[in-house]
Amino acid sequence: MSALDDTLAADLKNIGTEVGVSDWITVTQEMIDEFAKVTLDDQWIHVDPARAAAETPFGGTIAHGFLTLSLASRMFYDCFAPLPGQAMGINYGFDKLRFLAPVCAGARIRGRFVLSRVRKRSETELLRVHDLTVDIEKSEVPALVASWLGLTVFHP
């Protein structure tokens, strides 16, 4: 049996199971500012703390939704080590993505991963789908939910 087949067999037993919870990440104003520079999205709700405190219901600035989403890669690495025989992992996109609550500057977030689907695409590739929930500490509403597709590529 190959490393891919071993992983597939283990994954099939874990469908519907929470398979990882990341460390907490503090989303700082500095992170938000740097993300704004890189993406050229300098809307004031992200980068002007005084105005955001005065003119929004959030009490200050909020992270870009795509900043929150981009931290999912770090969350994934917190939860999952490379598999035996794995050559690489490739982000394959999303079937569903919803931003449910803003992440305020200074908030802590973490990712929770539930394995929802797995399919053998070839002799070297597994398509694995994780339902991702990004929690905001002390909030009942998550920052986002997503169905995240990833290709796990194994050495031939």
PDB file of N, CA and C in Angstrom, residues 24-120:
ATOM      1  N   TRP A  24      -3.650  30.450  18.808  1.00  0.00           N
ATOM      2  CA  TRP A  24      -4.242  31.769  18.679  1.00  0.00           C
ATOM      3  C   TRP A  24      -3.245  32.702  18.002  1.00  0.00           C
ATOM      4  N   ILE A  25      -3.774  33.587  17.156  1.00  0.00           N
ATOM      5  CA  ILE A  25      -2.980  34.615  16.487  1.00  0.00           C
ATOM      6  C   ILE A  25      -3.584  35.965  16.846  1.00  0.00           C
ATOM      7  N   THR A  26      -2.764  36.881  17.333  1.00  0.00           N
ATOM      8  CA  THR A  26      -3.235  38.236  17.617  1.00  0.00           C
ATOM      9  C   THR A  26      -3.117  39.061  16.343  1.00  0.00           C
ATOM     10  N   VAL A  27      -4.225  39.652  15.936  1.00  0.00           N
ATOM     11  CA  VAL A  27      -4.248  40.501  14.741  1.00  0.00           C
ATOM     12  C   VAL A  27      -3.981  41.935  15.199  1.00  0.00           C
ATOM     13  N   THR A  28      -2.792  42.412  14.923  1.00  0.00           N
ATOM     14  CA  THR A  28      -2.371  43.731  15.392  1.00  0.00           C
ATOM     15  C   THR A  28      -2.669  44.816  14.356  1.00  0.00           C
ATOM     16  N   GLN A  29      -2.675  46.055  14.823  1.00  0.00           N
ATOM     17  CA  GLN A  29      -2.840  47.169  13.888  1.00  0.00           C
ATOM     18  C   GLN A  29      -1.693  47.207  12.885  1.00  0.00           C
ATOM     19  N   GLU A  30      -0.505  46.853  13.332  1.00  0.00           N
ATOM     20  CA  GLU A  30       0.639  46.812  12.413  1.00  0.00           C
ATOM     21  C   GLU A  30       0.393  45.809  11.274  1.00  0.00           C
ATOM     22  N   MET A  31      -0.130  44.634  11.607  1.00  0.00           N
ATOM     23  CA  MET A  31      -0.448  43.645  10.569  1.00  0.00           C
ATOM     24  C   MET A  31      -1.467  44.216   9.587  1.00  0.00           C
ATOM     25  N   ILE A  32      -2.488  44.858  10.124  1.00  0.00           N
ATOM     26  CA  ILE A  32      -3.539  45.433   9.279  1.00  0.00           C
ATOM     27  C   ILE A  32      -2.946  46.501   8.365  1.00  0.00           C
ATOM     28  N   ASP A  33      -2.106  47.373   8.916  1.00  0.00           N
ATOM     29  CA  ASP A  33      -1.481  48.429   8.122  1.00  0.00           C
ATOM     30  C   ASP A  33      -0.602  47.858   7.011  1.00  0.00           C
ATOM     31  N   GLU A  34       0.189  46.842   7.343  1.00  0.00           N
ATOM     32  CA  GLU A  34       1.064  46.224   6.332  1.00  0.00           C
ATOM     33  C   GLU A  34       0.242  45.542   5.242  1.00  0.00           C
ATOM     34  N   PHE A  35      -0.837  44.873   5.637  1.00  0.00           N
ATOM     35  CA  PHE A  35      -1.709  44.228   4.651  1.00  0.00           C
ATOM     36  C   PHE A  35      -2.328  45.285   3.732  1.00  0.00           C
ATOM     37  N   ALA A  36      -2.730  46.410   4.309  1.00  0.00           N
ATOM     38  CA  ALA A  36      -3.298  47.504   3.508  1.00  0.00           C
ATOM     39  C   ALA A  36      -2.288  47.996   2.477  1.00  0.00           C
ATOM     40  N   LYS A  37      -1.028  48.116   2.884  1.00  0.00           N
ATOM     41  CA  LYS A  37       0.008  48.566   1.944  1.00  0.00           C
ATOM     42  C   LYS A  37       0.206  47.569   0.807  1.00  0.00           C
ATOM     43  N   VAL A  38       0.289  46.306   1.150  1.00  0.00           N
ATOM     44  CA  VAL A  38       0.550  45.272   0.143  1.00  0.00           C
ATOM     45  C   VAL A  38      -0.612  45.147  -0.842  1.00  0.00           C
ATOM     46  N   THR A  39      -1.835  45.246  -0.340  1.00  0.00           N
ATOM     47  CA  THR A  39      -3.011  45.033  -1.193  1.00  0.00           C
ATOM     48  C   THR A  39      -3.573  46.326  -1.779  1.00  0.00           C
ATOM     49  N   LEU A  40      -3.002  47.460  -1.368  1.00  0.00           N
ATOM     50  CA  LEU A  40      -3.470  48.774  -1.827  1.00  0.00           C
ATOM     51  C   LEU A  40      -4.899  49.054  -1.386  1.00  0.00           C
ATOM     52  N   ASP A  41      -5.307  48.410  -0.287  1.00  0.00           N
ATOM     53  CA  ASP A  41      -6.643  48.615   0.276  1.00  0.00           C
ATOM     54  C   ASP A  41      -6.479  49.380   1.583  1.00  0.00           C
ATOM     55  N   ASP A  42      -6.490  50.705   1.479  1.00  0.00           N
ATOM     56  CA  ASP A  42      -6.274  51.522   2.662  1.00  0.00           C
ATOM     57  C   ASP A  42      -7.552  52.217   3.129  1.00  0.00           C
ATOM     58  N   GLN A  43      -8.679  51.505   2.987  1.00  0.00           N
ATOM     59  CA  GLN A  43      -9.941  52.063   3.473  1.00  0.00           C
ATOM     60  C   GLN A  43      -9.794  52.430   4.954  1.00  0.00           C
ATOM     61  N   TRP A  44     -10.344  53.556   5.343  1.00  0.00           N
ATOM     62  CA  TRP A  44     -10.143  54.103   6.681  1.00  0.00           C
ATOM     63  C   TRP A  44     -10.609  53.180   7.797  1.00  0.00           C
ATOM     64  N   ILE A  45     -11.593  52.319   7.546  1.00  0.00           N
ATOM     65  CA  ILE A  45     -12.046  51.411   8.614  1.00  0.00           C
ATOM     66  C   ILE A  45     -10.947  50.441   9.047  1.00  0.00           C
ATOM     67  N   HIS A  46      -9.913  50.311   8.199  1.00  0.00           N
ATOM     68  CA  HIS A  46      -8.776  49.443   8.514  1.00  0.00           C
ATOM     69  C   HIS A  46      -7.586  50.213   9.084  1.00  0.00           C
ATOM     70  N   VAL A  47      -7.352  51.426   8.605  1.00  0.00           N
ATOM     71  CA  VAL A  47      -6.071  52.083   8.885  1.00  0.00           C
ATOM     72  C   VAL A  47      -6.159  53.396   9.671  1.00  0.00           C
ATOM     73  N   ASP A  48      -7.344  53.830  10.009  1.00  0.00           N
ATOM     74  CA  ASP A  48      -7.485  55.089  10.752  1.00  0.00           C
ATOM     75  C   ASP A  48      -8.191  54.813  12.084  1.00  0.00           C
ATOM     76  N   PRO A  49      -7.396  54.475  13.120  1.00  0.00           N
ATOM     77  CA  PRO A  49      -8.003  54.097  14.402  1.00  0.00           C
ATOM     78  C   PRO A  49      -8.915  55.172  14.998  1.00  0.00           C
ATOM     79  N   ALA A  50      -8.540  56.422  14.912  1.00  0.00           N
ATOM     80  CA  ALA A  50      -9.366  57.483  15.512  1.00  0.00           C
ATOM     81  C   ALA A  50     -10.709  57.592  14.786  1.00  0.00           C
ATOM     82  N   ARG A  51     -10.675  57.636  13.494  1.00  0.00           N
ATOM     83  CA  ARG A  51     -11.924  57.746  12.733  1.00  0.00           C
ATOM     84  C   ARG A  51     -12.787  56.494  12.915  1.00  0.00           C
ATOM     85  N   ALA A  52     -12.148  55.323  12.884  1.00  0.00           N
ATOM     86  CA  ALA A  52     -12.899  54.074  13.046  1.00  0.00           C
ATOM     87  C   ALA A  52     -13.559  54.011  14.422  1.00  0.00           C
ATOM     88  N   ALA A  53     -12.873  54.532  15.444  1.00  0.00           N
ATOM     89  CA  ALA A  53     -13.462  54.550  16.787  1.00  0.00           C
ATOM     90  C   ALA A  53     -14.655  55.491  16.839  1.00  0.00           C
ATOM     91  N   ALA A  54     -14.571  56.599  16.129  1.00  0.00           N
ATOM     92  CA  ALA A  54     -15.625  57.612  16.170  1.00  0.00           C
ATOM     93  C   ALA A  54     -16.809  57.297  15.266  1.00  0.00           C
ATOM     94  N   GLU A  55     -16.555  56.633  14.131  1.00  0.00           N
ATOM     95  CA  GLU A  55     -17.585  56.521  13.103  1.00  0.00           C
ATOM     96  C   GLU A  55     -18.076  55.111  12.803  1.00  0.00           C
ATOM     97  N   THR A  56     -17.577  54.098  13.499  1.00  0.00           N
ATOM     98  CA  THR A  56     -18.056  52.734  13.248  1.00  0.00           C
ATOM     99  C   THR A  56     -18.588  52.127  14.534  1.00  0.00           C
ATOM    100  N   PRO A  57     -19.376  51.090  14.417  1.00  0.00           N
ATOM    101  CA  PRO A  57     -19.853  50.395  15.619  1.00  0.00           C
ATOM    102  C   PRO A  57     -18.812  49.434  16.201  1.00  0.00           C
ATOM    103  N   PHE A  58     -17.616  49.359  15.596  1.00  0.00           N
ATOM    104  CA  PHE A  58     -16.619  48.370  15.996  1.00  0.00           C
ATOM    105  C   PHE A  58     -15.716  48.850  17.119  1.00  0.00           C
ATOM    106  N   GLY A  59     -15.727  50.141  17.437  1.00  0.00           N
ATOM    107  CA  GLY A  59     -14.889  50.663  18.503  1.00  0.00           C
ATOM    108  C   GLY A  59     -13.452  50.907  18.082  1.00  0.00           C
ATOM    109  N   GLY A  60     -13.150  50.710  16.829  1.00  0.00           N
ATOM    110  CA  GLY A  60     -11.800  50.898  16.307  1.00  0.00           C
ATOM    111  C   GLY A  60     -11.694  50.254  14.943  1.00  0.00           C
ATOM    112  N   THR A  61     -10.472  50.064  14.505  1.00  0.00           N
ATOM    113  CA  THR A  61     -10.261  49.482  13.185  1.00  0.00           C
ATOM    114  C   THR A  61     -10.557  47.986  13.186  1.00  0.00           C
ATOM    115  N   ILE A  62     -10.807  47.489  11.985  1.00  0.00           N
ATOM    116  CA  ILE A  62     -11.023  46.054  11.787  1.00  0.00           C
ATOM    117  C   ILE A  62     -10.076  45.544  10.708  1.00  0.00           C
ATOM    118  N   ALA A  63      -9.745  44.280  10.804  1.00  0.00           N
ATOM    119  CA  ALA A  63      -8.891  43.636   9.809  1.00  0.00           C
ATOM    120  C   ALA A  63      -9.657  43.465   8.505  1.00  0.00           C
ATOM    121  N   HIS A  64      -8.935  43.496   7.426  1.00  0.00           N
ATOM    122  CA  HIS A  64      -9.501  43.145   6.130  1.00  0.00           C
ATOM    123  C   HIS A  64      -9.964  41.683   6.204  1.00  0.00           C
ATOM    124  N   GLY A  65     -11.089  41.391   5.581  1.00  0.00           N
ATOM    125  CA  GLY A  65     -11.524  39.992   5.540  1.00  0.00           C
ATOM    126  C   GLY A  65     -10.472  39.094   4.914  1.00  0.00           C
ATOM    127  N   PHE A  66      -9.814  39.603   3.865  1.00  0.00           N
ATOM    128  CA  PHE A  66      -8.804  38.786   3.201  1.00  0.00           C
ATOM    129  C   PHE A  66      -7.535  38.627   4.035  1.00  0.00           C
ATOM    130  N   LEU A  67      -7.267  39.545   4.956  1.00  0.00           N
ATOM    131  CA  LEU A  67      -6.168  39.338   5.904  1.00  0.00           C
ATOM    132  C   LEU A  67      -6.509  38.164   6.809  1.00  0.00           C
ATOM    133  N   THR A  68      -7.714  38.185   7.340  1.00  0.00           N
ATOM    134  CA  THR A  68      -8.153  37.071   8.196  1.00  0.00           C
ATOM    135  C   THR A  68      -8.050  35.756   7.436  1.00  0.00           C
ATOM    136  N   LEU A  69      -8.528  35.747   6.210  1.00  0.00           N
ATOM    137  CA  LEU A  69      -8.463  34.532   5.394  1.00  0.00           C
ATOM    138  C   LEU A  69      -7.017  34.117   5.133  1.00  0.00           C
ATOM    139  N   SER A  70      -6.144  35.081   4.854  1.00  0.00           N
ATOM    140  CA  SER A  70      -4.760  34.731   4.531  1.00  0.00           C
ATOM    141  C   SER A  70      -4.047  34.078   5.712  1.00  0.00           C
ATOM    142  N   LEU A  71      -4.482  34.377   6.924  1.00  0.00           N
ATOM    143  CA  LEU A  71      -3.873  33.751   8.097  1.00  0.00           C
ATOM    144  C   LEU A  71      -4.249  32.271   8.226  1.00  0.00           C
ATOM    145  N   ALA A  72      -5.200  31.817   7.422  1.00  0.00           N
ATOM    146  CA  ALA A  72      -5.578  30.404   7.446  1.00  0.00           C
ATOM    147  C   ALA A  72      -4.402  29.497   7.092  1.00  0.00           C
ATOM    148  N   SER A  73      -3.506  29.975   6.234  1.00  0.00           N
ATOM    149  CA  SER A  73      -2.326  29.160   5.906  1.00  0.00           C
ATOM    150  C   SER A  73      -1.482  28.902   7.141  1.00  0.00           C
ATOM    151  N   ARG A  74      -1.257  29.940   7.955  1.00  0.00           N
ATOM    152  CA  ARG A  74      -0.503  29.774   9.203  1.00  0.00           C
ATOM    153  C   ARG A  74      -1.237  28.806  10.130  1.00  0.00           C
ATOM    154  N   MET A  75      -2.553  28.962  10.197  1.00  0.00           N
ATOM    155  CA  MET A  75      -3.355  28.086  11.051  1.00  0.00           C
ATOM    156  C   MET A  75      -3.221  26.635  10.602  1.00  0.00           C
ATOM    157  N   PHE A  76      -3.232  26.420   9.299  1.00  0.00           N
ATOM    158  CA  PHE A  76      -3.089  25.068   8.760  1.00  0.00           C
ATOM    159  C   PHE A  76      -1.745  24.467   9.175  1.00  0.00           C
ATOM    160  N   TYR A  77      -0.671  25.266   9.043  1.00  0.00           N
ATOM    161  CA  TYR A  77       0.662  24.779   9.420  1.00  0.00           C
ATOM    162  C   TYR A  77       0.751  24.470  10.909  1.00  0.00           C
ATOM    163  N   ASP A  78       0.002  25.208  11.730  1.00  0.00           N
ATOM    164  CA  ASP A  78      -0.022  24.902  13.164  1.00  0.00           C
ATOM    165  C   ASP A  78      -0.598  23.509  13.427  1.00  0.00           C
ATOM    166  N   CYS A  79      -1.527  23.098  12.580  1.00  0.00           N
ATOM    167  CA  CYS A  79      -2.277  21.860  12.834  1.00  0.00           C
ATOM    168  C   CYS A  79      -1.726  20.625  12.132  1.00  0.00           C
ATOM    169  N   PHE A  80      -1.111  20.802  10.986  1.00  0.00           N
ATOM    170  CA  PHE A  80      -0.798  19.647  10.143  1.00  0.00           C
ATOM    171  C   PHE A  80       0.655  19.650   9.693  1.00  0.00           C
ATOM    172  N   ALA A  81       1.363  18.607  10.051  1.00  0.00           N
ATOM    173  CA  ALA A  81       2.729  18.395   9.578  1.00  0.00           C
ATOM    174  C   ALA A  81       2.656  17.715   8.211  1.00  0.00           C
ATOM    175  N   PRO A  82       3.722  17.809   7.431  1.00  0.00           N
ATOM    176  CA  PRO A  82       3.726  17.064   6.159  1.00  0.00           C
ATOM    177  C   PRO A  82       3.497  15.577   6.418  1.00  0.00           C
ATOM    178  N   LEU A  83       2.788  14.952   5.511  1.00  0.00           N
ATOM    179  CA  LEU A  83       2.466  13.529   5.634  1.00  0.00           C
ATOM    180  C   LEU A  83       3.606  12.674   5.107  1.00  0.00           C
ATOM    181  N   PRO A  84       3.709  11.445   5.565  1.00  0.00           N
ATOM    182  CA  PRO A  84       4.720  10.551   4.994  1.00  0.00           C
ATOM    183  C   PRO A  84       4.522  10.451   3.477  1.00  0.00           C
ATOM    184  N   GLY A  85       5.598  10.662   2.740  1.00  0.00           N
ATOM    185  CA  GLY A  85       5.543  10.557   1.284  1.00  0.00           C
ATOM    186  C   GLY A  85       5.021  11.798   0.576  1.00  0.00           C
ATOM    187  N   GLN A  86       4.643  12.827   1.331  1.00  0.00           N
ATOM    188  CA  GLN A  86       4.095  14.038   0.712  1.00  0.00           C
ATOM    189  C   GLN A  86       5.204  14.859   0.075  1.00  0.00           C
ATOM    190  N   ALA A  87       4.982  15.264  -1.179  1.00  0.00           N
ATOM    191  CA  ALA A  87       5.919  16.135  -1.877  1.00  0.00           C
ATOM    192  C   ALA A  87       5.565  17.596  -1.640  1.00  0.00           C
ATOM    193  N   MET A  88       4.254  17.911  -1.660  1.00  0.00           N
ATOM    194  CA  MET A  88       3.811  19.293  -1.464  1.00  0.00           C
ATOM    195  C   MET A  88       2.312  19.329  -1.231  1.00  0.00           C
ATOM    196  N   GLY A  89       1.864  20.476  -0.738  1.00  0.00           N
ATOM    197  CA  GLY A  89       0.442  20.763  -0.635  1.00  0.00           C
ATOM    198  C   GLY A  89       0.156  21.988  -1.482  1.00  0.00           C
ATOM    199  N   ILE A  90      -0.971  21.989  -2.158  1.00  0.00           N
ATOM    200  CA  ILE A  90      -1.323  23.087  -3.056  1.00  0.00           C
ATOM    201  C   ILE A  90      -2.716  23.584  -2.702  1.00  0.00           C
ATOM    202  N   ASN A  91      -2.830  24.894  -2.499  1.00  0.00           N
ATOM    203  CA  ASN A  91      -4.130  25.524  -2.270  1.00  0.00           C
ATOM    204  C   ASN A  91      -4.931  25.406  -3.565  1.00  0.00           C
ATOM    205  N   TYR A  92      -6.093  24.783  -3.492  1.00  0.00           N
ATOM    206  CA  TYR A  92      -6.908  24.528  -4.688  1.00  0.00           C
ATOM    207  C   TYR A  92      -8.147  25.416  -4.731  1.00  0.00           C
ATOM    208  N   GLY A  93      -8.342  26.215  -3.673  1.00  0.00           N
ATOM    209  CA  GLY A  93      -9.444  27.171  -3.682  1.00  0.00           C
ATOM    210  C   GLY A  93     -10.507  26.857  -2.652  1.00  0.00           C
ATOM    211  N   PHE A  94     -11.671  27.482  -2.859  1.00  0.00           N
ATOM    212  CA  PHE A  94     -12.775  27.386  -1.913  1.00  0.00           C
ATOM    213  C   PHE A  94     -14.069  27.077  -2.647  1.00  0.00           C
ATOM    214  N   ASP A  95     -14.882  26.192  -2.054  1.00  0.00           N
ATOM    215  CA  ASP A  95     -16.235  25.981  -2.554  1.00  0.00           C
ATOM    216  C   ASP A  95     -17.184  26.977  -1.913  1.00  0.00           C
ATOM    217  N   LYS A  96     -16.869  27.424  -0.716  1.00  0.00           N
ATOM    218  CA  LYS A  96     -17.738  28.329   0.020  1.00  0.00           C
ATOM    219  C   LYS A  96     -16.867  29.159   0.939  1.00  0.00           C
ATOM    220  N   LEU A  97     -17.197  30.442   1.040  1.00  0.00           N
ATOM    221  CA  LEU A  97     -16.481  31.323   1.944  1.00  0.00           C
ATOM    222  C   LEU A  97     -17.432  32.423   2.367  1.00  0.00           C
ATOM    223  N   ARG A  98     -17.572  32.597   3.679  1.00  0.00           N
ATOM    224  CA  ARG A  98     -18.431  33.655   4.207  1.00  0.00           C
ATOM    225  C   ARG A  98     -17.709  34.348   5.347  1.00  0.00           C
ATOM    226  N   PHE A  99     -17.707  35.696   5.307  1.00  0.00           N
ATOM    227  CA  PHE A  99     -17.182  36.509   6.390  1.00  0.00           C
ATOM    228  C   PHE A  99     -18.363  36.858   7.289  1.00  0.00           C
ATOM    229  N   LEU A 100     -18.336  36.395   8.532  1.00  0.00           N
ATOM    230  CA  LEU A 100     -19.494  36.516   9.419  1.00  0.00           C
ATOM    231  C   LEU A 100     -19.371  37.621  10.461  1.00  0.00           C
ATOM    232  N   ALA A 101     -18.161  37.909  10.908  1.00  0.00           N
ATOM    233  CA  ALA A 101     -17.976  38.933  11.935  1.00  0.00           C
ATOM    234  C   ALA A 101     -16.630  39.605  11.721  1.00  0.00           C
ATOM    235  N   PRO A 102     -16.563  40.921  11.997  1.00  0.00           N
ATOM    236  CA  PRO A 102     -15.289  41.623  11.832  1.00  0.00           C
ATOM    237  C   PRO A 102     -14.298  41.230  12.919  1.00  0.00           C
ATOM    238  N   VAL A 103     -13.023  41.283  12.561  1.00  0.00           N
ATOM    239  CA  VAL A 103     -11.936  41.035  13.503  1.00  0.00           C
ATOM    240  C   VAL A 103     -11.339  42.394  13.854  1.00  0.00           C
ATOM    241  N   CYS A 104     -11.547  42.819  15.075  1.00  0.00           N
ATOM    242  CA  CYS A 104     -11.040  44.114  15.536  1.00  0.00           C
ATOM    243  C   CYS A 104      -9.538  44.041  15.772  1.00  0.00           C
ATOM    244  N   ALA A 105      -8.860  45.152  15.536  1.00  0.00           N
ATOM    245  CA  ALA A 105      -7.430  45.227  15.841  1.00  0.00           C
ATOM    246  C   ALA A 105      -7.226  44.841  17.305  1.00  0.00           C
ATOM    247  N   GLY A 106      -6.259  43.952  17.533  1.00  0.00           N
ATOM    248  CA  GLY A 106      -5.969  43.472  18.883  1.00  0.00           C
ATOM    249  C   GLY A 106      -6.663  42.172  19.243  1.00  0.00           C
ATOM    250  N   ALA A 107      -7.618  41.740  18.412  1.00  0.00           N
ATOM    251  CA  ALA A 107      -8.336  40.485  18.687  1.00  0.00           C
ATOM    252  C   ALA A 107      -7.448  39.280  18.386  1.00  0.00           C
ATOM    253  N   ARG A 108      -7.796  38.170  19.028  1.00  0.00           N
ATOM    254  CA  ARG A 108      -7.098  36.912  18.762  1.00  0.00           C
ATOM    255  C   ARG A 108      -8.032  35.985  17.995  1.00  0.00           C
ATOM    256  N   ILE A 109      -7.470  35.311  16.997  1.00  0.00           N
ATOM    257  CA  ILE A 109      -8.236  34.377  16.174  1.00  0.00           C
ATOM    258  C   ILE A 109      -7.506  33.040  16.106  1.00  0.00           C
ATOM    259  N   ARG A 110      -8.277  32.001  15.803  1.00  0.00           N
ATOM    260  CA  ARG A 110      -7.690  30.671  15.599  1.00  0.00           C
ATOM    261  C   ARG A 110      -8.546  29.932  14.584  1.00  0.00           C
ATOM    262  N   GLY A 111      -7.952  28.912  13.988  1.00  0.00           N
ATOM    263  CA  GLY A 111      -8.671  28.097  13.010  1.00  0.00           C
ATOM    264  C   GLY A 111      -8.995  26.730  13.556  1.00  0.00           C
ATOM    265  N   ARG A 112     -10.197  26.267  13.200  1.00  0.00           N
ATOM    266  CA  ARG A 112     -10.610  24.898  13.519  1.00  0.00           C
ATOM    267  C   ARG A 112     -10.927  24.212  12.199  1.00  0.00           C
ATOM    268  N   PHE A 113     -10.410  23.016  12.020  1.00  0.00           N
ATOM    269  CA  PHE A 113     -10.518  22.283  10.768  1.00  0.00           C
ATOM    270  C   PHE A 113     -11.282  20.983  10.960  1.00  0.00           C
ATOM    271  N   VAL A 114     -12.319  20.801  10.150  1.00  0.00           N
ATOM    272  CA  VAL A 114     -13.076  19.553  10.104  1.00  0.00           C
ATOM    273  C   VAL A 114     -12.872  18.966   8.713  1.00  0.00           C
ATOM    274  N   LEU A 115     -12.401  17.739   8.647  1.00  0.00           N
ATOM    275  CA  LEU A 115     -12.234  17.074   7.353  1.00  0.00           C
ATOM    276  C   LEU A 115     -13.608  16.699   6.819  1.00  0.00           C
ATOM    277  N   SER A 116     -13.977  17.250   5.672  1.00  0.00           N
ATOM    278  CA  SER A 116     -15.326  16.997   5.160  1.00  0.00           C
ATOM    279  C   SER A 116     -15.355  16.066   3.956  1.00  0.00           C
ATOM    280  N   ARG A 117     -14.296  16.079   3.147  1.00  0.00           N
ATOM    281  CA  ARG A 117     -14.266  15.203   1.970  1.00  0.00           C
ATOM    282  C   ARG A 117     -12.828  14.871   1.621  1.00  0.00           C
ATOM    283  N   VAL A 118     -12.652  13.750   0.972  1.00  0.00           N
ATOM    284  CA  VAL A 118     -11.356  13.383   0.418  1.00  0.00           C
ATOM    285  C   VAL A 118     -11.607  12.510  -0.811  1.00  0.00           C
ATOM    286  N   ARG A 119     -10.782  12.738  -1.826  1.00  0.00           N
ATOM    287  CA  ARG A 119     -10.947  11.963  -3.064  1.00  0.00           C
ATOM    288  C   ARG A 119      -9.584  11.780  -3.714  1.00  0.00           C
ATOM    289  N   LYS A 120      -9.329  10.571  -4.159  1.00  0.00           N
ATOM    290  CA  LYS A 120      -8.094  10.284  -4.886  1.00  0.00           C
ATOM    291  C   LYS A 120      -8.256  10.795  -6.317  1.00  0.00           C
TER     292      LYS A 120
END
